[in-house]
Amino acid sequence: MPTIAGRSLPAARAKRSNRIVTTKTRSLDSVRNIGFIAHIDAGKTTVTERVLYFAGRTHRIGGVDEGTTVMDWMDQERERGITITSAATTCGWRDHTINIIDTPGHVDFTAEVERSLRILDGGVVVFDAVAGVQPQSETVWRQADRYDVPRICFINKMDRVGADFYKAVDSISHRLQANPVIVQIPVGSEDEFEGVIDLVESKICRFTDTVGSFREGPVPEEMIEEYRTHRDVMIEKVAETDDDLIVKYIEGEEISKEEIKEALRRATVDNQLVPVTCGSALNSKGIQPLLDAVTDYLPSPLDVPPVTGTDAGSGEESFRDASDDEPFAALAFKIVSDPFIGRLVYFRMYSGKMETGDSVYVSSTGRRERLGRVVRMHAERREDVSEVRVGDIAAAVGLRSASTGDTLCDPRSPIHLETITFPEPVVSVSVESRTRAGEDKLQESLQKLSEEDPTLRVSVDSELGQTILSGMGELHLEIVADRIRREFKVEANLGSPRVAYREAATRQARGEGRFVRQTGGRGQYGHAILEIEPLERGTGFVFENKITGGAIPNEYIPGVAKGVEEALLTGPLSGFPVVDLKATLLDGSYHDVDSSEMAFRVAGSMAVKSALSRARLVMLEPVMKLEVVTPGEFLGDVLGDLGRRRSNIRSIEGEGDIQVVRAILPLGESFGYANALRSLTQGRAGHTMEFYRYEEAPSSVTAQR
Ligand code: GDP
């Protein structure tokens, strides 16, 4: 048994010892770009708060419940207790720089999660020790899988009545099909949650009465059995990922703590294992060991594969190593309009070094801009920096043309890094200012907000003269209206939500478009024959040119494609866009003098409209994934109501008196669901909902349109 002399580590000392490593002094392997991800209410915000506190960057502990947190700096976030925008903030731990990218827990803000996952290197997934894996943690876990983000888990709320660490870990294996490896076990739980035992270091961190402090010591006698059992499991799991260690393990040789750490780090970075720690963020317990695990096991920018993109000149695939010696390249992941400082473009550096005053190539516009000012963020506080290097996360002030997903890079070696994709909005409302005077301000606020949030669109319904706001769900749009009121001081009225239907073809069809005007002077001549065919859901629009023998000269082909695309924006059934369609241009003709791109645009549009009229179109409606957690006594009412809403019940699972209903619900039937559920269940049920996909709508819906 290793013995460690008891020593106490009060919070204040821990704080002082954690200096921030400046860009100049740090080496890249000591940088961690991480995000905390979780189901809403699991305690992500509280954990982030405590991490910032113990990593020495805030001077008081914020509390979500009192609405004083550092990360949740927008008013309505404080009130609603959910984190909507992702701020990036920097802190230091054990000579490491930790950049924290805040990710929202609410699934209505999928875009925020997606963009955070795209730019972070590792994640800390926070679970509630009572609830274990919850639906949103499942959603976010799958997203993290898609981006191959290495993770560690933090089982939070060990103080709660009913907290069950091992059951929560089990739910990670079963519901997420992950391979968790426990690296810290709790000593006691609920009221008696007294400390954690670090299985790698073989020591106990026993919490003291001073908030946030603990005393380290040898594993106590009464815990030895439990410690050994779990340590053996840990070593076995780690050894299985490493050829040398497995031999040692089988031969019964001692495996050192350094060997375990190293192999565990490799396996975590490689996404083979997920280390699990635990604590109670609210009581500031287990945060420092969590920070140790972040630095020990999560990847540095050097550990992740080089970022890929396409060379802006040749169009060929290209990549950048995470090295200072490469030309600089960064990805803009968020735009924020700051009332004081102006337009902030948050970016992550993937290679090289960028200094203020440098000329920067912005990929979407092809423009060069001068990098005027760069700031590093600590939620509301910011510090100016004169250079940023590979691995850094910072924000540029005054870059006018950059938007979310843009590459910012060295104009001498322009590259387009793989961009961030966002889902199309599925619900719209009309929005108007309550007063005439507010109208301009409303437009200005909408422009700023839609620039910040790529899943928010603003358009004008010219027939009704209304401004239309489109987004990812009812709550999403409500929050936007809230921000308009608070941040821009405009009282706005929202209309009732409307579903963004789509139209789709169900069979192949051909169409011909002939646009000919030849009455004196220079005429117009465009002629196109094309075939359309349905594509799989979610594919979008594909155009293929199969013209041979110059029936239509190459210079006019883009005109045809443009015309087709324009025509698809207004489908023949109800005026909703036609999606998931391939158009193949087969034939046509031209006139030496009268043909123009414009004429072919019209011809393309006419041809596809003619084809659509024969393609047996159907309406598609967005459907949502719904999960309701309700006390058993209301189950019948909840199901009855869902039945009336045309929902498709996927599963009903019960545990104790709590029933979990998973269902698919058409978006059009989901409006007002929060209120309905509240009144059905006396406010005792909760639900989460997120966009799932488009499905063919029944004819009753089509008929109403
Ligand atoms: P988020 O939605 O995941 O960001 O969660 P929050 O940090 O806002 O926490 C949700 C609620 O759980 C708040 O009321 C917190 O005070 C509470 N909470 C957070 N951590 C703990 C904990 O360790 N123990 C207990 N009992 N409650 C916690």
XYZ file of C-alpha atoms and ligand atoms in Angstrom:
733
model
C 0.000 0.000 0.000
C 1.564 3.313 -0.938
C 1.341 5.788 1.860
C 1.013 9.463 1.331
C 1.499 11.870 4.167
C -1.745 13.662 4.967
C -1.762 17.151 3.607
C -4.449 19.646 3.282
C -5.062 21.707 0.194
C -7.215 24.700 0.946
C -8.953 26.319 -1.994
C -7.035 29.571 -1.674
C -3.692 27.850 -2.013
C -4.866 25.739 -4.869
C -5.936 28.947 -6.531
C -2.653 30.733 -6.132
C -0.665 27.829 -7.433
C -2.519 27.822 -10.704
C -1.024 30.575 -12.713
C -2.257 31.040 -16.222
C 0.334 29.973 -18.657
C 0.721 32.742 -21.191
C 0.930 32.077 -24.872
C 4.636 32.765 -24.824
C 5.570 30.418 -22.015
C 3.357 27.490 -22.648
C 4.057 24.544 -24.827
C 1.323 23.119 -26.928
C 1.077 19.816 -25.093
C -0.066 21.685 -21.996
C -3.129 23.158 -23.720
C -6.575 21.617 -23.306
C -9.492 22.826 -25.388
C -12.488 21.316 -23.715
C -16.225 21.665 -23.357
C -18.603 20.522 -20.653
C -21.548 18.700 -22.096
C -24.643 17.405 -20.369
C -28.361 16.997 -20.122
C -29.976 20.186 -18.892
C -29.894 20.384 -15.103
C -27.156 17.783 -14.687
C -25.043 20.597 -13.290
C -22.882 21.614 -16.213
C -23.038 25.304 -15.361
C -22.231 24.684 -11.714
C -19.315 22.430 -12.617
C -17.970 25.043 -15.048
C -18.287 27.688 -12.351
C -16.365 25.678 -9.828
C -13.707 24.799 -12.351
C -13.214 28.496 -13.103
C -13.048 29.213 -9.426
C -10.536 26.556 -8.516
C -8.497 27.183 -11.618
C -8.028 30.628 -10.213
C -9.945 32.888 -12.490
C -12.961 34.025 -10.513
C -12.977 35.429 -7.070
C -16.279 34.247 -5.806
C -18.273 31.151 -6.419
C -21.275 31.865 -8.570
C -24.465 29.943 -8.023
C -26.877 29.012 -10.770
C -29.764 29.303 -8.386
C -28.935 32.854 -7.383
C -28.288 33.799 -10.976
C -24.748 35.016 -10.473
C -22.744 32.670 -12.616
C -19.917 33.865 -14.748
C -20.637 31.830 -17.838
C -24.384 32.406 -17.913
C -24.095 36.053 -18.490
C -27.226 36.755 -20.428
C -30.191 37.788 -18.375
C -32.669 35.281 -19.608
C -30.154 32.518 -19.278
C -29.859 33.395 -15.652
C -33.596 33.315 -15.235
C -34.131 30.160 -17.159
C -31.011 28.600 -15.757
C -29.916 27.291 -19.115
C -26.850 28.191 -21.036
C -27.637 29.247 -24.535
C -24.637 30.824 -26.142
C -21.212 29.359 -26.022
C -18.737 31.695 -24.487
C -15.125 30.600 -24.447
C -13.045 31.203 -21.413
C -9.518 30.423 -20.345
C -8.094 29.241 -17.046
C -5.005 27.478 -15.749
C -4.422 24.253 -13.824
C -1.131 22.580 -12.911
C 0.797 24.591 -15.503
C -1.744 23.767 -18.158
C -3.901 26.222 -20.054
C -7.492 25.090 -20.194
C -9.754 26.759 -22.718
C -13.363 26.061 -21.891
C -15.883 26.290 -24.661
C -19.305 26.532 -23.145
C -21.827 24.226 -24.764
C -25.546 24.501 -24.161
C -27.402 21.683 -22.480
C -30.650 22.386 -24.200
C -31.329 20.491 -27.375
C -33.228 23.352 -28.964
C -29.778 24.785 -29.425
C -28.258 21.913 -31.372
C -26.344 24.358 -33.508
C -24.421 25.545 -30.490
C -23.512 22.009 -29.514
C -22.435 21.152 -33.040
C -20.203 24.132 -33.409
C -18.592 23.622 -30.020
C -17.907 19.980 -30.742
C -16.321 20.920 -34.004
C -13.646 23.045 -32.381
C -12.934 21.421 -29.033
C -10.442 18.613 -28.526
C -12.014 16.885 -25.547
C -15.205 16.874 -23.521
C -16.223 16.456 -19.919
C -19.657 14.886 -19.845
C -21.543 15.715 -16.675
C -24.172 13.286 -15.358
C -26.601 13.494 -12.489
C -25.746 10.724 -10.011
C -29.439 10.045 -9.437
C -30.677 10.147 -13.026
C -27.644 8.647 -14.803
C -27.812 8.951 -18.575
C -30.646 11.251 -19.610
C -32.017 11.816 -23.113
C -30.029 14.903 -23.960
C -26.821 13.399 -22.699
C -27.549 10.617 -25.146
C -28.072 13.078 -27.985
C -24.929 15.007 -27.188
C -22.961 11.798 -26.706
C -23.894 10.706 -30.223
C -22.891 14.086 -31.583
C -19.558 13.809 -29.776
C -19.164 10.317 -31.297
C -19.694 11.819 -34.713
C -16.920 14.308 -34.153
C -14.730 11.679 -32.469
C -14.320 13.808 -29.370
C -12.453 12.039 -26.536
C -14.328 12.322 -23.241
C -14.179 11.887 -19.525
C -17.291 11.617 -17.371
C -18.081 13.413 -14.163
C -20.846 11.882 -12.063
C -22.159 14.976 -10.331
C -24.626 15.475 -7.480
C -23.190 12.674 -5.349
C -24.791 14.476 -2.398
C -28.353 13.980 -3.641
C -30.723 11.542 -2.041
C -30.723 8.472 -4.264
C -27.259 9.187 -5.720
C -25.849 5.931 -7.072
C -22.435 6.214 -8.649
C -22.168 2.659 -9.922
C -25.634 2.650 -11.402
C -24.865 5.879 -13.234
C -21.666 4.319 -14.611
C -23.691 1.278 -15.668
C -26.081 3.490 -17.574
C -23.090 4.939 -19.432
C -22.109 1.443 -20.580
C -25.608 0.334 -21.447
C -27.363 3.339 -22.832
C -24.384 4.903 -24.533
C -22.574 1.679 -25.435
C -19.429 3.345 -24.146
C -16.492 1.814 -22.337
C -16.275 3.714 -19.056
C -13.348 3.090 -16.742
C -13.720 4.258 -13.180
C -10.622 6.177 -12.054
C -12.065 7.652 -8.871
C -14.564 6.041 -6.547
C -16.760 7.917 -4.098
C -16.412 7.464 -0.365
C -19.989 7.397 0.837
C -22.849 9.179 -0.869
C -25.772 11.495 -0.186
C -25.275 13.176 3.206
C -22.277 11.010 3.799
C -20.359 11.774 0.647
C -17.015 12.278 2.320
C -14.364 12.048 -0.323
C -13.042 10.330 -3.422
C -10.417 7.667 -3.797
C -8.093 8.074 -6.732
C -7.491 4.580 -8.076
C -4.422 5.572 -10.085
C -2.685 7.544 -7.345
C -3.978 5.164 -4.655
C -4.959 7.941 -2.279
C -8.037 9.397 -0.703
C -9.050 13.049 -1.022
C -11.176 13.491 2.093
C -13.283 16.649 2.066
C -12.889 18.944 5.051
C -15.379 21.374 6.532
C -13.873 24.260 4.585
C -15.676 24.641 1.273
C -13.632 23.264 -1.574
C -10.783 21.888 0.490
C -9.732 18.321 1.135
C -7.042 16.344 2.872
C -5.061 13.720 0.993
C -4.089 10.475 2.641
C -3.725 6.730 2.204
C -6.746 4.657 1.299
C -8.519 3.966 4.618
C -8.690 0.431 5.949
C -12.457 0.091 5.593
C -12.274 1.001 1.893
C -9.368 -1.238 0.934
C -11.536 -4.064 -0.368
C -13.625 -1.796 -2.577
C -10.556 0.106 -3.722
C -8.751 -3.099 -4.741
C -11.713 -4.466 -6.617
C -12.180 -1.334 -8.683
C -8.486 -0.764 -9.165
C -8.124 -4.283 -10.586
C -10.958 -3.648 -13.014
C -9.375 -0.364 -14.036
C -5.957 -1.913 -14.597
C -7.437 -4.758 -16.580
C -9.361 -2.383 -18.824
C -6.345 -0.165 -19.357
C -4.032 -3.126 -19.953
C -6.372 -4.466 -22.611
C -5.670 -1.390 -24.714
C -1.894 -1.750 -24.591
C 0.142 -4.689 -25.873
C 3.013 -4.306 -23.409
C 0.786 -3.809 -20.426
C -1.419 -6.784 -21.182
C 1.630 -9.045 -21.063
C 2.686 -7.586 -17.742
C -0.849 -7.888 -16.456
C -1.183 -11.520 -17.452
C 2.177 -12.333 -15.909
C 1.113 -10.654 -12.707
C 3.842 -8.017 -12.823
C 3.398 -4.704 -11.037
C 2.185 -1.949 -13.353
C 3.357 1.476 -12.257
C 1.085 4.466 -11.860
C 2.968 6.254 -14.655
C 2.356 3.331 -16.974
C -1.317 3.308 -16.123
C -1.626 7.043 -16.682
C 0.169 6.955 -19.967
C -1.825 4.035 -21.347
C -5.090 5.446 -20.060
C -4.338 8.754 -21.686
C -3.636 7.059 -25.012
C -6.800 4.975 -24.779
C -8.887 8.045 -23.908
C -7.458 10.136 -26.720
C -8.102 7.168 -28.984
C -11.725 6.974 -27.836
C -11.323 3.435 -26.538
C -11.924 4.284 -22.904
C -13.796 6.960 -21.013
C -12.377 7.716 -17.541
C -15.040 8.383 -14.907
C -14.727 10.665 -11.886
C -17.289 11.933 -9.403
C -18.203 14.751 -7.081
C -20.739 17.292 -6.008
C -20.216 20.550 -7.838
C -22.722 22.434 -5.734
C -20.670 21.674 -2.654
C -17.376 22.202 -4.474
C -16.426 18.576 -4.011
C -14.391 16.577 -6.495
C -13.582 19.536 -8.740
C -9.801 19.547 -8.293
C -9.517 15.797 -8.985
C -11.670 16.383 -12.068
C -9.265 19.084 -13.231
C -6.381 16.680 -12.661
C -8.162 14.145 -14.864
C -8.711 16.793 -17.558
C -4.999 17.523 -17.735
C -3.995 13.865 -17.346
C -6.299 12.252 -19.872
C -7.833 14.680 -22.343
C -5.904 15.450 -25.530
C -3.801 18.487 -26.282
C -4.062 20.021 -29.759
C -1.040 17.882 -30.650
C -2.916 14.677 -29.920
C -5.724 15.213 -32.383
C -5.383 14.556 -36.110
C -4.280 17.486 -38.298
C -7.182 19.620 -39.443
C -8.242 19.057 -43.027
C -9.553 21.377 -45.691
C -9.164 22.252 -49.331
C -6.489 24.397 -50.848
C -8.178 27.629 -51.937
C -6.104 27.754 -55.116
C -5.993 24.192 -56.424
C -9.161 22.908 -54.781
C -7.212 19.855 -53.644
C -7.474 18.284 -50.232
C -5.011 19.826 -47.862
C -4.248 19.742 -44.162
C -2.446 21.693 -41.485
C -0.370 20.238 -38.702
C -0.807 21.664 -35.249
C 2.507 23.453 -35.427
C 3.836 26.981 -35.115
C 5.808 26.477 -38.286
C 2.796 26.018 -40.549
C 1.063 29.008 -42.179
C -1.655 30.216 -39.836
C -5.185 28.932 -40.193
C -8.121 29.373 -37.836
C -11.795 28.512 -37.915
C -14.394 31.134 -36.961
C -17.002 29.343 -34.875
C -19.139 32.072 -33.446
C -20.110 35.665 -34.063
C -21.286 37.768 -31.156
C -22.464 41.370 -31.267
C -21.088 42.847 -28.131
C -22.795 46.080 -27.090
C -19.506 47.653 -26.005
C -16.835 46.292 -28.219
C -18.763 45.558 -31.417
C -18.629 42.485 -33.587
C -16.610 39.659 -32.102
C -15.510 36.729 -34.210
C -14.554 33.785 -31.989
C -12.052 31.511 -33.624
C -9.834 28.555 -32.932
C -6.261 28.491 -34.196
C -5.384 25.222 -35.904
C -1.904 26.072 -37.135
C 0.745 28.750 -37.121
C 0.862 32.083 -35.415
C -1.256 35.150 -36.129
C -0.410 38.646 -34.905
C -2.442 41.810 -34.682
C -1.747 43.889 -37.760
C -1.505 40.770 -39.956
C -3.453 40.555 -43.146
C -6.007 37.747 -42.953
C -7.752 35.887 -45.776
C -11.431 35.238 -45.087
C -12.568 32.118 -46.924
C -16.232 32.781 -47.723
C -15.656 36.213 -49.240
C -12.131 35.703 -50.536
C -11.332 39.102 -49.029
C -8.323 40.167 -47.069
C -8.808 42.035 -43.864
C -6.424 43.426 -41.331
C -6.476 41.794 -37.947
C -6.933 44.821 -35.745
C -7.515 43.608 -32.251
C -7.647 40.194 -30.620
C -9.110 39.465 -27.218
C -9.206 36.417 -25.040
C -12.395 35.905 -23.175
C -13.230 35.118 -19.665
C -17.029 35.280 -20.001
C -17.609 39.014 -19.448
C -14.001 39.956 -18.839
C -11.564 40.145 -21.669
C -7.891 40.684 -22.128
C -6.131 42.010 -25.206
C -3.466 39.825 -26.762
C -1.088 40.694 -29.560
C -0.565 37.208 -30.916
C -2.383 33.920 -31.001
C -0.842 30.556 -31.660
C -1.907 27.097 -32.653
C -4.380 25.695 -30.143
C -5.562 29.108 -28.914
C -9.164 30.173 -28.733
C -9.756 33.908 -28.926
C -11.971 36.509 -30.544
C -11.148 39.046 -33.240
C -12.642 42.499 -33.092
C -13.472 44.366 -36.269
C -13.270 41.605 -38.886
C -16.199 42.653 -40.996
C -16.682 39.932 -43.545
C -16.046 36.800 -41.466
C -18.990 34.669 -40.442
C -19.519 31.373 -38.629
C -17.724 28.499 -40.339
C -15.223 30.742 -42.151
C -11.549 29.998 -42.318
C -9.261 32.870 -41.349
C -5.813 32.225 -42.733
C -2.544 33.408 -44.148
C -3.300 35.032 -47.545
C -0.059 33.504 -48.874
C -1.387 29.981 -48.272
C -5.151 30.192 -48.394
C -7.025 27.104 -47.254
C -10.703 26.375 -46.687
C -10.997 24.307 -43.524
C -13.932 21.952 -43.324
C -16.813 24.178 -42.341
C -19.504 23.732 -39.722
C -22.896 22.590 -40.962
C -26.170 23.589 -39.365
C -29.673 22.224 -39.767
C -32.301 24.209 -41.658
C -34.944 25.939 -39.528
C -38.216 24.033 -39.156
C -40.606 26.529 -37.625
C -41.480 30.159 -38.367
C -43.359 32.984 -36.741
C -44.203 36.453 -37.933
C -42.662 39.171 -35.829
C -43.516 42.845 -35.575
C -42.716 45.707 -33.303
C -45.537 46.840 -31.058
C -44.744 50.432 -31.924
C -43.924 52.066 -35.209
C -40.858 53.642 -33.687
C -39.453 50.239 -32.756
C -39.565 48.860 -36.291
C -36.035 49.904 -37.314
C -34.564 48.684 -34.094
C -36.370 45.392 -34.539
C -34.829 44.918 -37.973
C -31.412 45.772 -36.609
C -31.777 43.324 -33.730
C -32.938 40.559 -36.066
C -29.990 41.094 -38.326
C -27.548 40.889 -35.433
C -29.178 37.875 -33.853
C -29.358 35.918 -37.079
C -25.725 36.644 -37.694
C -24.859 35.152 -34.315
C -27.088 32.140 -34.742
C -26.907 30.268 -38.043
C -30.118 28.346 -37.312
C -32.093 31.548 -37.084
C -33.317 33.043 -40.360
C -35.053 36.298 -41.088
C -37.126 36.736 -44.229
C -39.939 38.884 -45.520
C -43.314 37.592 -46.622
C -43.909 40.101 -49.362
C -47.553 39.130 -49.834
C -48.450 39.872 -46.240
C -45.734 42.461 -45.712
C -44.551 40.565 -42.624
C -41.125 39.856 -41.234
C -40.736 36.137 -40.668
C -38.405 34.592 -38.148
C -37.495 30.920 -38.568
C -35.737 28.639 -36.107
C -35.384 25.181 -34.627
C -38.360 25.012 -32.255
C -40.886 27.008 -30.301
C -38.530 27.574 -27.379
C -35.742 28.720 -29.675
C -37.958 31.467 -31.108
C -39.278 32.443 -27.694
C -35.750 32.954 -26.452
C -34.972 35.089 -29.474
C -38.033 37.257 -28.786
C -36.858 37.536 -25.223
C -33.439 38.737 -26.305
C -34.997 41.300 -28.635
C -36.907 42.677 -25.689
C -34.043 42.692 -23.220
C -31.001 43.489 -25.264
C -32.506 45.747 -27.886
C -35.395 47.092 -25.824
C -37.974 46.414 -28.511
C -41.369 45.045 -27.553
C -42.181 42.592 -30.316
C -45.317 40.600 -31.057
C -44.889 37.088 -32.360
C -47.530 35.456 -34.529
C -48.496 31.837 -34.050
C -45.817 29.376 -35.027
C -45.988 27.892 -38.483
C -44.466 24.690 -39.668
C -41.817 24.790 -42.371
C -43.240 22.060 -44.618
C -41.340 20.796 -47.606
C -42.403 19.164 -50.821
C -40.777 16.142 -52.400
C -41.133 14.176 -55.612
C -41.980 10.489 -55.374
C -41.068 9.421 -58.891
C -38.909 10.247 -61.871
C -40.197 12.666 -64.478
C -38.999 14.623 -67.470
C -39.682 18.225 -68.331
C -38.904 20.606 -71.132
C -38.542 24.375 -70.935
C -38.385 26.562 -74.010
C -37.976 30.274 -73.518
C -38.075 32.040 -76.861
C -38.733 35.736 -77.537
C -37.743 36.697 -81.011
C -39.814 39.682 -81.997
C -37.515 42.324 -83.445
C -34.177 43.458 -82.004
C -32.110 41.105 -79.887
C -34.255 38.221 -78.706
C -34.082 35.593 -76.006
C -33.470 31.915 -76.566
C -33.050 29.192 -74.016
C -34.122 25.570 -74.268
C -33.544 22.786 -71.754
C -34.731 19.222 -71.275
C -34.137 17.593 -67.955
C -35.096 14.684 -65.778
C -35.758 14.781 -62.075
C -35.653 11.957 -59.562
C -36.283 11.735 -55.837
C -33.281 11.430 -53.514
C -33.013 10.096 -49.990
C -34.323 12.325 -47.176
C -31.876 14.950 -46.120
C -29.768 14.818 -49.301
C -30.839 18.243 -50.553
C -30.484 19.223 -54.201
C -28.125 17.731 -56.743
C -27.630 18.962 -60.289
C -25.947 16.912 -62.977
C -25.071 17.959 -66.476
C -25.224 15.208 -69.121
C -25.209 17.396 -72.177
C -23.054 16.002 -74.951
C -22.120 17.428 -78.316
C -22.560 21.041 -77.243
C -26.373 21.093 -77.428
C -26.071 23.790 -74.778
C -22.702 25.576 -74.549
C -20.944 25.213 -71.204
C -21.247 28.880 -70.353
C -25.040 28.562 -70.085
C -25.139 25.455 -67.902
C -24.819 27.352 -64.588
C -27.806 29.440 -65.753
C -29.928 26.303 -66.115
C -28.837 25.055 -62.669
C -29.646 28.398 -61.115
C -33.069 28.497 -62.750
C -33.864 24.999 -61.480
C -32.774 25.861 -57.961
C -34.848 29.016 -57.932
C -37.936 27.192 -59.122
C -37.526 24.583 -56.369
C -37.843 27.253 -53.693
C -41.582 27.429 -54.347
C -43.115 24.022 -54.785
C -46.288 23.550 -56.798
C -48.342 21.953 -53.998
C -48.318 24.715 -51.395
C -45.405 26.946 -52.165
C -42.942 25.231 -49.793
C -39.457 24.383 -51.051
C -39.004 21.131 -52.946
C -36.179 19.123 -51.402
C -34.168 15.926 -51.885
C -34.194 16.023 -55.630
C -31.730 15.342 -58.406
C -32.078 17.185 -61.690
C -30.152 15.877 -64.686
C -29.817 18.123 -67.687
C -30.142 15.907 -70.762
C -30.592 18.044 -73.814
C -31.576 21.419 -75.182
C -30.671 23.896 -77.856
C -29.327 27.411 -78.230
C -29.240 30.336 -80.588
C -25.974 31.983 -81.637
C -27.193 35.509 -81.020
C -30.231 35.389 -78.794
C -29.088 32.954 -76.116
C -27.964 34.282 -72.750
C -27.464 32.936 -69.267
C -30.669 34.693 -68.289
C -32.666 32.951 -71.027
C -31.329 29.557 -69.868
C -32.212 30.393 -66.313
C -35.821 30.862 -67.348
C -35.709 27.718 -69.491
C -34.296 25.687 -66.577
C -36.997 26.952 -64.302
C -39.725 26.148 -66.838
C -38.307 22.673 -67.456
C -38.196 21.688 -63.810
C -41.685 23.051 -63.172
C -42.986 20.979 -66.015
C -41.208 17.888 -64.647
C -42.536 18.509 -61.137
C -46.084 18.527 -62.417
C -45.594 14.860 -63.332
C -43.486 13.760 -60.373
C -46.365 13.085 -57.955
C -45.324 15.417 -55.160
C -45.997 14.853 -51.477
C -45.810 17.170 -48.496
C -43.136 16.539 -45.877
C -43.501 17.690 -42.304
C -40.842 18.050 -39.616
C -41.211 15.558 -36.799
C -39.720 15.945 -33.361
C -38.193 13.464 -30.954
C -39.992 13.813 -27.658
C -39.233 12.409 -24.257
C -41.631 12.859 -21.358
C -40.753 11.958 -17.789
C -43.903 11.712 -15.718
C -45.128 10.280 -12.432
C -46.965 7.021 -13.181
C -50.384 8.318 -12.151
C -50.461 10.682 -15.157
C -49.202 8.170 -17.711
C -52.691 7.483 -19.122
C -53.413 11.188 -19.610
C -50.042 11.853 -21.172
C -50.469 8.971 -23.634
C -54.051 9.977 -24.433
C -52.931 13.498 -25.253
C -50.044 12.239 -27.365
C -52.485 10.027 -29.257
C -54.567 13.060 -30.166
C -51.408 14.748 -31.422
C -50.722 12.084 -34.071
C -47.671 10.907 -32.226
C -45.966 7.587 -32.579
C -45.020 6.129 -29.196
C -41.614 4.476 -29.401
C -41.204 3.214 -25.853
C -42.518 3.464 -22.335
C -40.085 2.612 -19.567
C -40.747 2.735 -15.905
C -38.616 2.795 -12.860
C -40.239 3.198 -9.491
C -43.068 5.583 -9.925
C -41.438 7.451 -12.783
C -42.401 6.648 -16.363
C -40.385 7.705 -19.374
C -42.262 7.971 -22.657
C -40.333 8.324 -25.898
C -42.297 9.358 -28.935
C -42.112 10.907 -32.362
C -44.385 13.905 -32.687
C -45.161 16.028 -35.750
C -43.882 19.547 -35.145
C -47.278 20.975 -36.099
C -48.832 19.094 -33.179
C -46.150 20.112 -30.712
C -47.014 23.766 -30.307
C -48.052 24.618 -26.791
C -47.010 21.172 -25.582
C -45.184 22.560 -22.556
C -48.383 24.179 -21.255
C -50.559 21.207 -22.090
C -48.251 18.843 -20.234
C -48.124 21.154 -17.255
C -51.891 21.223 -16.897
C -52.260 17.486 -17.525
C -49.780 16.578 -14.812
C -50.100 19.429 -12.329
C -46.691 20.563 -13.420
C -45.038 17.332 -12.317
C -43.877 15.992 -15.665
C -40.941 17.262 -17.662
C -40.157 16.930 -21.327
C -37.472 17.501 -23.915
C -38.002 17.835 -27.608
C -35.724 18.171 -30.575
C -35.988 18.145 -34.326
C -35.686 14.607 -35.681
C -36.282 14.598 -39.432
C -38.772 15.263 -42.212
C -41.439 12.665 -42.894
C -44.241 12.406 -45.396
C -47.293 14.188 -44.009
C -50.659 12.435 -44.028
C -53.145 13.668 -46.583
C -55.172 15.421 -43.863
C -52.258 17.807 -43.369
C -51.787 18.235 -47.083
C -55.466 19.045 -47.502
C -55.327 21.792 -44.875
C -52.589 23.607 -46.680
P -27.021 22.742 -16.207
O -28.410 22.943 -16.681
O -26.497 21.396 -16.567
O -26.085 23.847 -16.536
O -27.135 22.632 -14.604
P -26.924 23.722 -13.483
O -25.503 23.883 -13.141
O -27.719 24.911 -13.837
O -27.578 22.953 -12.253
C -28.929 22.558 -12.262
C -29.427 22.487 -10.848
O -28.742 21.449 -10.172
C -29.201 23.755 -10.043
O -30.310 23.960 -9.217
C -27.958 23.447 -9.252
O -27.883 24.135 -8.032
C -28.131 21.958 -8.994
N -26.854 21.291 -8.791
C -25.719 21.407 -9.519
N -24.749 20.640 -9.015
C -25.275 20.008 -7.950
C -24.759 19.080 -7.004
O -23.597 18.684 -7.019
N -25.626 18.644 -6.047
C -26.918 19.060 -5.976
N -27.676 18.575 -5.020
N -27.424 19.933 -6.842
C -26.622 20.414 -7.826
